[in-house]
Amino acid sequence: MRFYNTLTRTVEEFKEIEKGRIGLYTCGPTVYDYPHIGNYRSYMFEDLVKRFFIFLGYKVTHVMNITDIDDKTIRKAIEAGLPLNDVTQRYIDAFHGDLRTLNILAADVYPRATEHIPEMIALIATLLEKGFAYEKDGSVYFSIQRFREYGRLANIEAGSLKLGAAVDLDEYDKESLQDFVLWKNNKAGEPSWPAPFGNGRPGWHIECSAMSMKYLGPHFDIHMGGVDNIFPHHENEIAQSECANGQKFVNYWLHCQHLIVDNKKMSKSLGNFHTLGDVLQRGFDPMAIRYLLISSHYRKLLNFSFDSLEMANQALSRIRNFIFTLRNIQAPGEATKAVAALIAASQDAFTKYMADDFNISGALGALFDFIHEVNPRMAGLSQKDAAVILAYLERLNSVLGVLEQHDSGSVAADIEAKIAHREKARKEKDFARADAIRSELKAQGIILLDTPNGVKWKKE
Ligand SMILES: [Zn+2]
C-alpha cells in the first residue's frame, strides 16, 4: 500500500503505528450552510480510502469533527437572529442525511467543537506554559516563529517568512504568514466561555488539534481533508499539536483536489456551486453522483458537468445490467475453475491499482474488463458460477459503494408489482391494459423479457 503524502511530497509506503489498526481523522463540515458537491468530493474520497483499508483487513477508527462554532457559524446565527445551536443543528442534520444518501460510511465519532471547549482551553494553557503562545488584548495567539517546522506541510520556505501582524480570522491566505489566534477575546453578541485567559471562544484551528488528540491520541496515522485545508488550517494543527505534545502529530497527510464547474473553482463565494439537493432535484441518481465523484484520481481536478453525470449513470447501468443477468441464471452445475481464475485475476488487478496511490481509473478498468470477459460466457454459466461472481462484485462494492441503493428495494418492488398487474391483465385478455403497462415501464427505461421462467425485466 503506497500513496502520496502531502507532508513529504512523495509517494510513500504505508506503515501503520499499531499493527492492523488505523487512526484516521478527517476535517468535517463547518455547519453554517449546505455543503456543495465539491465538499462531498473530499468526503467521498475519504470514504473510498477508509473502505479500501477495511477491505484490506484493517480496523479503522475514524473521527470526523463538526465545526459548530467559528467566524462563519456565528455570522450566520447573528444574521438569522437565532441562537447558534438552532442554526448549526439544522445543518448537522442535513449533513448526516446527505452522508446516508451518498452511501458514505459513518465515522466512529463526530465530536462537536462546542462540546470540547475544556479540552481546547487545556491545550491553549499548555501552549502558553511552554512559551509557544502569548496573550494580547484578551486573546491568545500562536507564535509561528517559535516552531521551526512551520510551513513544512504547505511547502513554504522558512527563509521567505515575512511576518505580518497577528491575525484574528479563522481563514486567511498563504501570503499571510501570521501568528494565528487560539482563543478570541469575547465580543458582544458572540457566545463565550470562561477561561483562565479571559472570557472568549476558540479559534477554528485549535478545535481539530484538541479533538483529534482526545479520540486518537497525540500521534496517529492518517489525516485527510481538501487541498484548501492545507494552509493555514492543517499547517496550524501541526504547529499546535507538535508544540504541545513534543512529538510528531500525524504520519500521513492526504488531500483531495477541488471539484471545478466549467473549469472554475466551485465555491460559495463564486456562487457557482450546486448542493447535493440541487443535483438530486434534477432527477439524478445519488449513486451516479457518487460514481462520478469517486471516478477521477483524487490529486487531479475534477471538472463537473451534467453530461459527465449522465455518463456516470450509463457506466452504472452497465454494472447493474450485468448483475441483473447474473441473478437470472438458473442453469445447474458446479462453480467452475475458469470463473474462479477470472475473479482471482480481476481482484488482484483491482487491489493492485487501489494500493498504488488509489488509482481509481485502473481499479474501475479492472471491473469493466471483468464484465467484458464474463459477458460472452454468460450462456454457459451455472447458477453457482453466477453466485460466485455476484459475491465478488459485492466485495468490490464494499470499496466502491456505488451499488447498494438501486438493485433491490422499492424500485425493483415497484417494477415487479407492475409486471404482476400486466400478467393478470393478459390472463383476463385485457391486452390494451397489458400493453399500456409495458409502455409505462418502457418509459421508465425498463424492458420486459418473456422467458420460459416467466417475465423478467432489465434496464435499457
Ligand atoms: Zn480540521
Coordinates of C-alpha atoms and ligand atoms in Angstrom, one line a residue:
M1 CA 0.0 0.0 0.0
R2 CA 1.6 3.3 -1.1
F3 CA 0.2 6.8 -1.6
Y4 CA 1.2 10.4 -1.8
N5 CA 2.0 12.1 1.5
T6 CA 1.5 15.9 1.3
L7 CA 4.0 16.3 4.2
T8 CA 6.9 14.7 2.3
R9 CA 5.6 15.4 -1.2
T10 CA 6.5 11.8 -2.2
V11 CA 4.6 8.6 -2.7
E12 CA 5.4 6.6 0.4
E13 CA 4.9 3.0 1.5
F14 CA 2.2 3.0 4.2
K15 CA 3.2 1.6 7.6
E16 CA 0.6 1.8 10.5
I17 CA 1.6 2.7 14.0
E18 CA -0.2 -0.2 15.6
K19 CA -0.4 -3.4 13.6
G20 CA -3.6 -3.9 11.8
R21 CA -5.1 -0.6 13.1
I22 CA -5.5 2.8 11.6
G23 CA -6.3 6.1 13.3
L24 CA -8.0 8.4 10.8
Y25 CA -9.0 12.0 11.3
T26 CA -10.9 13.9 8.6
C27 CA -11.9 17.5 8.8
G28 CA -15.7 17.7 8.9
P29 CA -18.1 20.4 7.9
T30 CA -18.5 23.9 9.2
V31 CA -22.2 23.8 9.8
Y32 CA -23.3 27.2 8.6
D33 CA -24.8 26.2 5.2
Y34 CA -25.4 23.2 3.0
P35 CA -22.2 21.8 1.7
H36 CA -21.7 21.9 -2.1
I37 CA -20.9 18.8 -4.1
G38 CA -17.2 19.9 -4.2
N39 CA -17.1 19.3 -0.4
Y40 CA -18.7 15.9 -1.0
R41 CA -15.9 15.0 -3.4
S42 CA -13.5 15.2 -0.5
Y43 CA -15.8 13.3 1.9
M44 CA -16.3 10.6 -0.7
F45 CA -12.6 10.3 -1.4
E46 CA -12.1 9.9 2.4
D47 CA -14.8 7.2 2.4
L48 CA -13.1 5.4 -0.5
V49 CA -9.8 5.4 1.3
K50 CA -11.4 4.1 4.5
R51 CA -13.4 1.4 2.7
F52 CA -10.3 0.2 0.9
F53 CA -8.3 -0.1 4.2
I54 CA -11.3 -2.1 5.7
F55 CA -11.3 -4.2 2.5
L56 CA -7.5 -4.9 3.2
G57 CA -8.4 -6.1 6.7
Y58 CA -7.5 -3.0 8.7
K59 CA -9.6 -1.9 11.7
V60 CA -10.1 1.8 11.1
T61 CA -11.0 4.3 13.8
H62 CA -12.5 7.3 12.1
V63 CA -13.0 10.6 13.7
M64 CA -14.8 13.5 11.8
N65 CA -15.2 16.8 13.7
I66 CA -18.2 19.1 13.4
T67 CA -17.2 22.7 13.5
D68 CA -20.2 24.3 15.1
I69 CA -18.5 27.4 16.3
D70 CA -16.3 29.6 14.2
D71 CA -16.5 33.0 12.4
K72 CA -18.9 31.7 9.8
T73 CA -21.4 29.9 12.1
I74 CA -21.5 32.9 14.4
R75 CA -22.1 35.3 11.5
K76 CA -24.9 33.1 10.2
A77 CA -26.6 32.9 13.6
I78 CA -26.4 36.7 14.0
E79 CA -27.9 37.2 10.5
A80 CA -30.7 34.8 11.2
G81 CA -31.3 36.3 14.7
L82 CA -31.3 32.8 16.1
P83 CA -29.3 31.0 18.9
L84 CA -26.1 29.4 17.4
N85 CA -27.3 25.9 18.3
D86 CA -30.6 26.3 16.4
V87 CA -28.7 27.2 13.2
T88 CA -26.0 24.6 13.4
Q89 CA -28.3 21.7 14.4
R90 CA -30.3 22.2 11.1
Y91 CA -27.1 21.8 9.0
I92 CA -25.8 19.0 11.1
D93 CA -29.0 17.0 10.5
A94 CA -28.9 17.8 6.7
F95 CA -25.2 16.7 6.6
H96 CA -25.9 13.3 8.1
G97 CA -28.8 12.9 5.7
D98 CA -26.5 13.6 2.8
L99 CA -23.9 11.1 4.0
R100 CA -26.6 8.4 4.1
T101 CA -27.9 9.4 0.6
L102 CA -24.3 9.2 -0.8
N103 CA -23.7 5.9 1.0
I104 CA -20.7 7.3 3.0
L105 CA -19.9 5.0 5.9
A106 CA -20.5 6.7 9.3
A107 CA -17.5 7.8 11.3
D108 CA -16.9 6.3 14.8
V109 CA -17.2 9.7 16.4
Y110 CA -18.5 13.1 15.3
P111 CA -17.1 15.3 18.0
R112 CA -18.7 18.8 18.1
A113 CA -16.4 21.8 18.9
T114 CA -18.8 23.3 21.4
E115 CA -18.8 20.1 23.4
H116 CA -15.0 20.1 23.7
I117 CA -14.2 23.6 25.0
P118 CA -12.4 22.4 28.2
E119 CA -10.1 20.3 26.1
M120 CA -9.3 23.3 23.9
I121 CA -8.7 25.5 26.9
A122 CA -6.3 22.9 28.4
L123 CA -4.4 22.7 25.1
I124 CA -4.0 26.5 24.9
A125 CA -2.9 26.6 28.5
T126 CA -0.1 24.1 27.7
L127 CA 1.0 26.2 24.7
L128 CA 1.2 29.3 26.9
E129 CA 3.1 27.4 29.6
K130 CA 5.6 26.1 27.1
G131 CA 6.1 29.5 25.6
F132 CA 4.6 28.8 22.1
A133 CA 1.7 31.2 22.6
Y134 CA 1.2 34.6 24.1
E135 CA -1.7 36.8 25.3
K136 CA -2.6 40.1 23.8
D137 CA -5.7 42.2 24.5
G138 CA -7.6 39.3 26.0
S139 CA -6.9 36.9 23.0
V140 CA -4.2 34.2 22.8
Y141 CA -2.0 33.8 19.7
F142 CA 0.3 31.1 18.5
S143 CA 3.8 32.4 17.8
I144 CA 4.8 30.8 14.5
Q145 CA 8.5 31.8 14.8
R146 CA 8.8 29.5 17.8
F147 CA 8.1 26.5 15.7
R148 CA 11.0 25.8 13.3
E149 CA 9.0 23.4 11.1
Y150 CA 6.2 25.9 10.4
G151 CA 5.4 25.9 6.7
R152 CA 6.6 22.4 6.0
L153 CA 3.2 20.9 5.1
A154 CA 2.3 23.8 2.8
N155 CA 5.9 23.8 1.4
I156 CA 6.6 27.4 2.4
E157 CA 10.3 28.1 2.5
A158 CA 11.4 29.1 6.0
G159 CA 13.5 32.0 4.6
S160 CA 10.5 33.5 2.9
L161 CA 8.8 34.0 6.2
K162 CA 7.8 37.6 6.3
L163 CA 5.6 38.1 9.3
G164 CA 2.5 40.2 9.2
A165 CA 0.6 41.3 12.3
A166 CA -1.1 38.6 14.3
V167 CA -4.4 37.6 12.7
D168 CA -7.8 37.1 14.3
L169 CA -9.5 35.5 11.3
D170 CA -10.1 31.7 11.1
E171 CA -9.4 31.7 7.4
Y172 CA -6.6 33.6 5.6
D173 CA -4.4 33.1 2.5
K174 CA -0.9 31.7 2.0
E175 CA 0.5 35.2 1.6
S176 CA -0.3 36.0 5.2
L177 CA 2.2 34.2 7.3
Q178 CA 1.0 35.4 10.6
D179 CA 0.6 34.5 14.2
F180 CA -2.8 33.0 14.4
V181 CA -5.4 33.1 17.1
L182 CA -6.0 30.3 19.5
W183 CA -8.6 32.0 21.8
K184 CA -10.6 35.0 20.8
N185 CA -11.5 37.7 23.3
N186 CA -15.2 37.9 23.9
K187 CA -17.2 40.2 21.6
A188 CA -20.6 41.5 22.3
G189 CA -23.3 39.2 20.9
E190 CA -21.0 36.2 20.4
P191 CA -21.1 33.0 22.5
S192 CA -18.3 32.8 25.0
W193 CA -16.9 30.6 27.7
P194 CA -14.9 31.4 30.8
A195 CA -11.2 30.6 30.6
P196 CA -8.0 31.5 32.7
F197 CA -7.0 33.9 29.9
G198 CA -10.4 35.6 29.9
N199 CA -13.9 35.1 28.5
G200 CA -14.0 34.2 24.9
R201 CA -14.2 31.4 22.3
P202 CA -11.8 29.1 20.5
G203 CA -10.2 29.7 17.1
W204 CA -11.1 27.2 14.4
H205 CA -7.6 25.5 14.2
I206 CA -7.3 24.6 17.9
E207 CA -10.6 22.7 17.6
C208 CA -9.2 20.0 15.4
S209 CA -6.0 19.6 17.4
A210 CA -7.9 19.2 20.7
M211 CA -10.5 16.8 19.3
S212 CA -8.1 14.6 17.2
M213 CA -5.9 14.2 20.3
K214 CA -8.8 13.3 22.5
Y215 CA -10.1 10.5 20.3
L216 CA -6.9 9.3 18.5
G217 CA -4.1 10.2 20.9
P218 CA -1.2 12.7 20.2
H219 CA 0.3 10.7 17.4
F220 CA -1.8 8.9 14.8
D221 CA -1.7 7.5 11.3
I222 CA -3.7 9.5 8.7
H223 CA -5.2 13.0 8.5
M224 CA -7.3 13.9 5.5
G225 CA -9.1 16.9 4.0
G226 CA -9.4 19.0 0.9
V227 CA -6.4 20.8 -0.6
D228 CA -7.8 24.1 0.7
N229 CA -7.3 22.8 4.2
I230 CA -3.5 22.5 3.8
F231 CA -2.9 26.2 4.6
P232 CA -3.4 27.6 7.1
H233 CA -5.7 25.0 8.8
H234 CA -3.6 21.8 8.7
E235 CA -0.3 23.7 9.0
N236 CA -1.7 25.3 12.2
E237 CA -2.9 22.0 13.5
I238 CA 0.6 20.5 13.2
A239 CA 2.1 23.5 14.9
Q240 CA -0.3 23.4 17.9
S241 CA -0.2 19.7 18.4
E242 CA 3.5 19.1 18.0
C243 CA 4.4 22.0 20.2
A244 CA 2.0 21.0 22.9
N245 CA 2.8 17.3 22.8
G246 CA 6.5 17.4 21.9
Q247 CA 6.1 14.6 19.3
K248 CA 5.1 14.1 15.8
F249 CA 1.4 14.7 15.2
V250 CA 0.4 12.7 12.0
N251 CA 2.4 10.3 9.8
Y252 CA 0.4 10.7 6.6
W253 CA -1.5 13.6 5.1
L254 CA -3.8 13.0 2.2
H255 CA -5.5 15.9 0.4
C256 CA -8.2 15.7 -2.2
Q257 CA -8.2 18.2 -5.1
H258 CA -11.0 20.6 -5.9
L259 CA -14.0 19.9 -7.9
I260 CA -14.5 22.5 -10.6
V261 CA -17.5 23.5 -12.7
D262 CA -16.9 24.6 -16.2
N263 CA -13.2 24.9 -15.3
K264 CA -13.8 27.3 -12.5
K265 CA -13.3 26.6 -8.8
M266 CA -16.6 25.8 -7.2
S267 CA -17.1 27.8 -4.1
K268 CA -19.8 29.6 -2.2
S269 CA -18.1 32.9 -2.7
L270 CA -18.2 32.5 -6.6
G271 CA -21.8 31.5 -6.5
N272 CA -21.4 28.6 -9.0
F273 CA -22.0 25.8 -6.5
H274 CA -24.5 23.0 -6.6
T275 CA -25.6 21.5 -3.3
L276 CA -26.4 17.8 -3.3
G277 CA -30.1 18.7 -3.1
D278 CA -29.8 20.8 -6.3
V279 CA -28.4 17.9 -8.3
L280 CA -30.9 15.4 -6.8
Q281 CA -33.8 17.7 -7.7
R282 CA -32.8 17.4 -11.4
G283 CA -33.6 13.7 -11.1
F284 CA -30.1 12.3 -10.9
D285 CA -29.5 9.1 -9.0
P286 CA -27.3 9.6 -5.9
M287 CA -25.3 6.6 -6.8
A288 CA -24.4 8.2 -10.2
I289 CA -23.3 11.3 -8.3
R290 CA -21.1 9.0 -6.1
Y291 CA -19.8 7.2 -9.1
L292 CA -18.8 10.4 -10.8
L293 CA -17.2 12.0 -7.7
I294 CA -15.0 9.0 -6.9
S295 CA -14.1 8.1 -10.5
S296 CA -11.3 10.7 -11.0
H297 CA -7.9 10.5 -9.3
Y298 CA -8.0 12.4 -6.1
R299 CA -4.9 14.5 -6.9
K300 CA -6.5 15.8 -10.1
L301 CA -9.1 18.5 -10.6
L302 CA -12.5 17.0 -11.4
N303 CA -14.5 19.1 -13.9
F304 CA -18.2 18.6 -13.0
S305 CA -20.9 18.7 -15.7
F306 CA -24.3 17.2 -16.1
D307 CA -23.0 15.4 -19.2
S308 CA -20.4 13.7 -17.1
L309 CA -23.1 12.8 -14.6
E310 CA -25.1 11.2 -17.4
M311 CA -22.0 9.2 -18.4
A312 CA -21.6 8.0 -14.9
N313 CA -25.2 6.9 -15.0
Q314 CA -24.5 4.8 -18.1
A315 CA -21.4 3.2 -16.5
L316 CA -23.6 2.3 -13.5
S317 CA -26.3 0.8 -15.8
R318 CA -23.7 -1.5 -17.4
I319 CA -22.8 -2.9 -14.0
R320 CA -26.5 -3.2 -13.0
N321 CA -27.5 -4.9 -16.2
F322 CA -24.6 -7.3 -15.7
I323 CA -25.8 -8.1 -12.1
F324 CA -29.4 -8.4 -13.4
T325 CA -28.4 -11.0 -16.0
L326 CA -26.3 -13.0 -13.4
R327 CA -29.3 -13.0 -11.0
N328 CA -31.5 -14.6 -13.6
I329 CA -29.1 -17.5 -14.3
Q330 CA -30.7 -20.8 -13.2
A331 CA -28.6 -23.4 -15.0
P332 CA -27.5 -26.4 -12.9
G333 CA -23.8 -27.4 -12.5
E334 CA -20.9 -26.7 -10.2
A335 CA -18.9 -23.5 -9.9
T336 CA -16.0 -23.7 -12.4
K337 CA -12.3 -23.2 -12.1
A338 CA -12.4 -20.9 -15.1
V339 CA -14.7 -18.5 -13.4
A340 CA -12.6 -18.6 -10.2
A341 CA -9.5 -17.8 -12.2
L342 CA -11.2 -14.8 -13.9
I343 CA -12.2 -13.5 -10.4
A344 CA -8.8 -14.0 -8.9
A345 CA -7.1 -12.1 -11.7
S346 CA -9.6 -9.3 -11.6
Q347 CA -9.5 -8.9 -7.8
D348 CA -5.7 -8.9 -8.0
A349 CA -5.7 -6.1 -10.5
F350 CA -8.3 -4.1 -8.7
T351 CA -6.4 -4.4 -5.4
K352 CA -3.0 -3.5 -7.0
Y353 CA -4.4 -0.4 -8.7
M354 CA -6.1 0.8 -5.5
A355 CA -3.0 0.1 -3.4
D356 CA -1.0 2.3 -5.8
D357 CA -2.0 5.8 -4.6
F358 CA -5.7 5.0 -5.0
N359 CA -5.6 4.6 -8.8
I360 CA -9.3 4.5 -9.2
S361 CA -9.3 4.6 -13.0
G362 CA -7.2 1.5 -13.1
A363 CA -9.5 -0.2 -10.4
L364 CA -12.7 0.7 -12.3
G365 CA -10.9 -0.5 -15.5
A366 CA -10.3 -3.9 -13.9
L367 CA -14.0 -4.1 -13.0
F368 CA -15.1 -3.3 -16.6
D369 CA -12.5 -5.7 -18.1
F370 CA -14.0 -8.4 -15.9
I371 CA -17.6 -7.6 -17.1
H372 CA -16.3 -7.6 -20.7
E373 CA -14.7 -11.1 -20.2
V374 CA -17.7 -12.7 -18.5
N375 CA -20.4 -11.3 -20.8
P376 CA -19.7 -13.5 -23.8
R377 CA -19.6 -16.6 -21.5
M378 CA -22.9 -15.8 -19.8
A379 CA -24.9 -18.5 -21.7
G380 CA -22.5 -21.2 -20.4
L381 CA -22.6 -20.2 -16.7
S382 CA -24.2 -22.2 -14.0
Q383 CA -26.2 -20.6 -11.2
K384 CA -23.3 -21.5 -8.8
D385 CA -20.9 -19.7 -11.1
A386 CA -23.2 -16.7 -11.1
A387 CA -23.4 -16.7 -7.3
V388 CA -19.6 -16.7 -7.0
I389 CA -19.4 -13.7 -9.4
L390 CA -22.1 -11.8 -7.6
A391 CA -20.2 -12.4 -4.3
Y392 CA -17.1 -11.0 -5.9
L393 CA -19.0 -7.9 -7.1
E394 CA -20.2 -7.4 -3.6
R395 CA -16.6 -7.4 -2.4
L396 CA -15.7 -4.7 -4.9
N397 CA -18.7 -2.7 -4.0
S398 CA -17.7 -2.8 -0.3
V399 CA -14.9 -0.4 -1.6
L400 CA -16.8 1.5 -4.3
G401 CA -20.1 1.7 -2.5
V402 CA -22.0 2.6 -5.8
L403 CA -24.5 -0.3 -6.0
E404 CA -26.4 -0.5 -2.7
Q405 CA -29.4 1.6 -3.4
H406 CA -30.9 0.6 -6.7
D407 CA -30.7 -3.2 -7.2
S408 CA -33.2 -4.1 -4.6
G409 CA -35.7 -2.2 -2.5
S410 CA -38.6 -0.1 -3.6
V411 CA -37.7 0.5 -7.3
A412 CA -37.4 -3.3 -8.0
A413 CA -40.5 -4.0 -5.9
D414 CA -42.5 -1.4 -7.9
I415 CA -41.5 -2.9 -11.2
E416 CA -42.3 -6.4 -10.0
A417 CA -45.8 -5.2 -9.0
K418 CA -46.4 -3.7 -12.4
I419 CA -45.3 -6.9 -14.1
A420 CA -47.8 -8.9 -11.9
H421 CA -50.6 -6.5 -13.0
R422 CA -49.7 -6.9 -16.6
E423 CA -49.7 -10.7 -16.2
K424 CA -53.2 -10.5 -14.7
A425 CA -54.4 -8.3 -17.5
R426 CA -53.1 -10.7 -20.1
K427 CA -54.8 -13.7 -18.4
E428 CA -58.0 -11.7 -18.4
K429 CA -57.4 -11.0 -22.2
D430 CA -57.3 -7.2 -21.4
F431 CA -54.4 -6.7 -24.0
A432 CA -54.9 -3.0 -24.1
R433 CA -54.2 -2.7 -20.4
A434 CA -51.2 -5.1 -20.7
D435 CA -49.7 -3.1 -23.5
A436 CA -50.3 0.1 -21.5
I437 CA -48.3 -1.3 -18.6
R438 CA -45.5 -2.4 -20.9
S439 CA -45.3 1.1 -22.4
E440 CA -45.3 2.7 -18.9
L441 CA -42.4 0.5 -17.9
K442 CA -40.6 1.3 -21.2
A443 CA -40.9 5.0 -20.4
Q444 CA -39.0 4.2 -17.1
G445 CA -36.3 2.5 -19.1
I446 CA -37.4 -1.0 -18.2
I447 CA -37.6 -3.7 -20.9
L448 CA -39.7 -6.8 -20.4
L449 CA -38.4 -10.2 -21.5
D450 CA -40.7 -13.2 -21.9
T451 CA -38.6 -16.2 -20.8
P452 CA -39.5 -19.9 -20.2
N453 CA -39.3 -19.0 -16.5
G454 CA -41.8 -16.2 -16.7
V455 CA -41.5 -12.5 -17.4
K456 CA -38.1 -10.9 -16.5
W457 CA -37.1 -7.3 -16.7
K458 CA -33.9 -5.4 -17.4
K459 CA -32.9 -1.8 -17.7
E460 CA -32.3 -0.3 -21.2
Ligands
ZN1 ZN -9.9 20.5 10.8

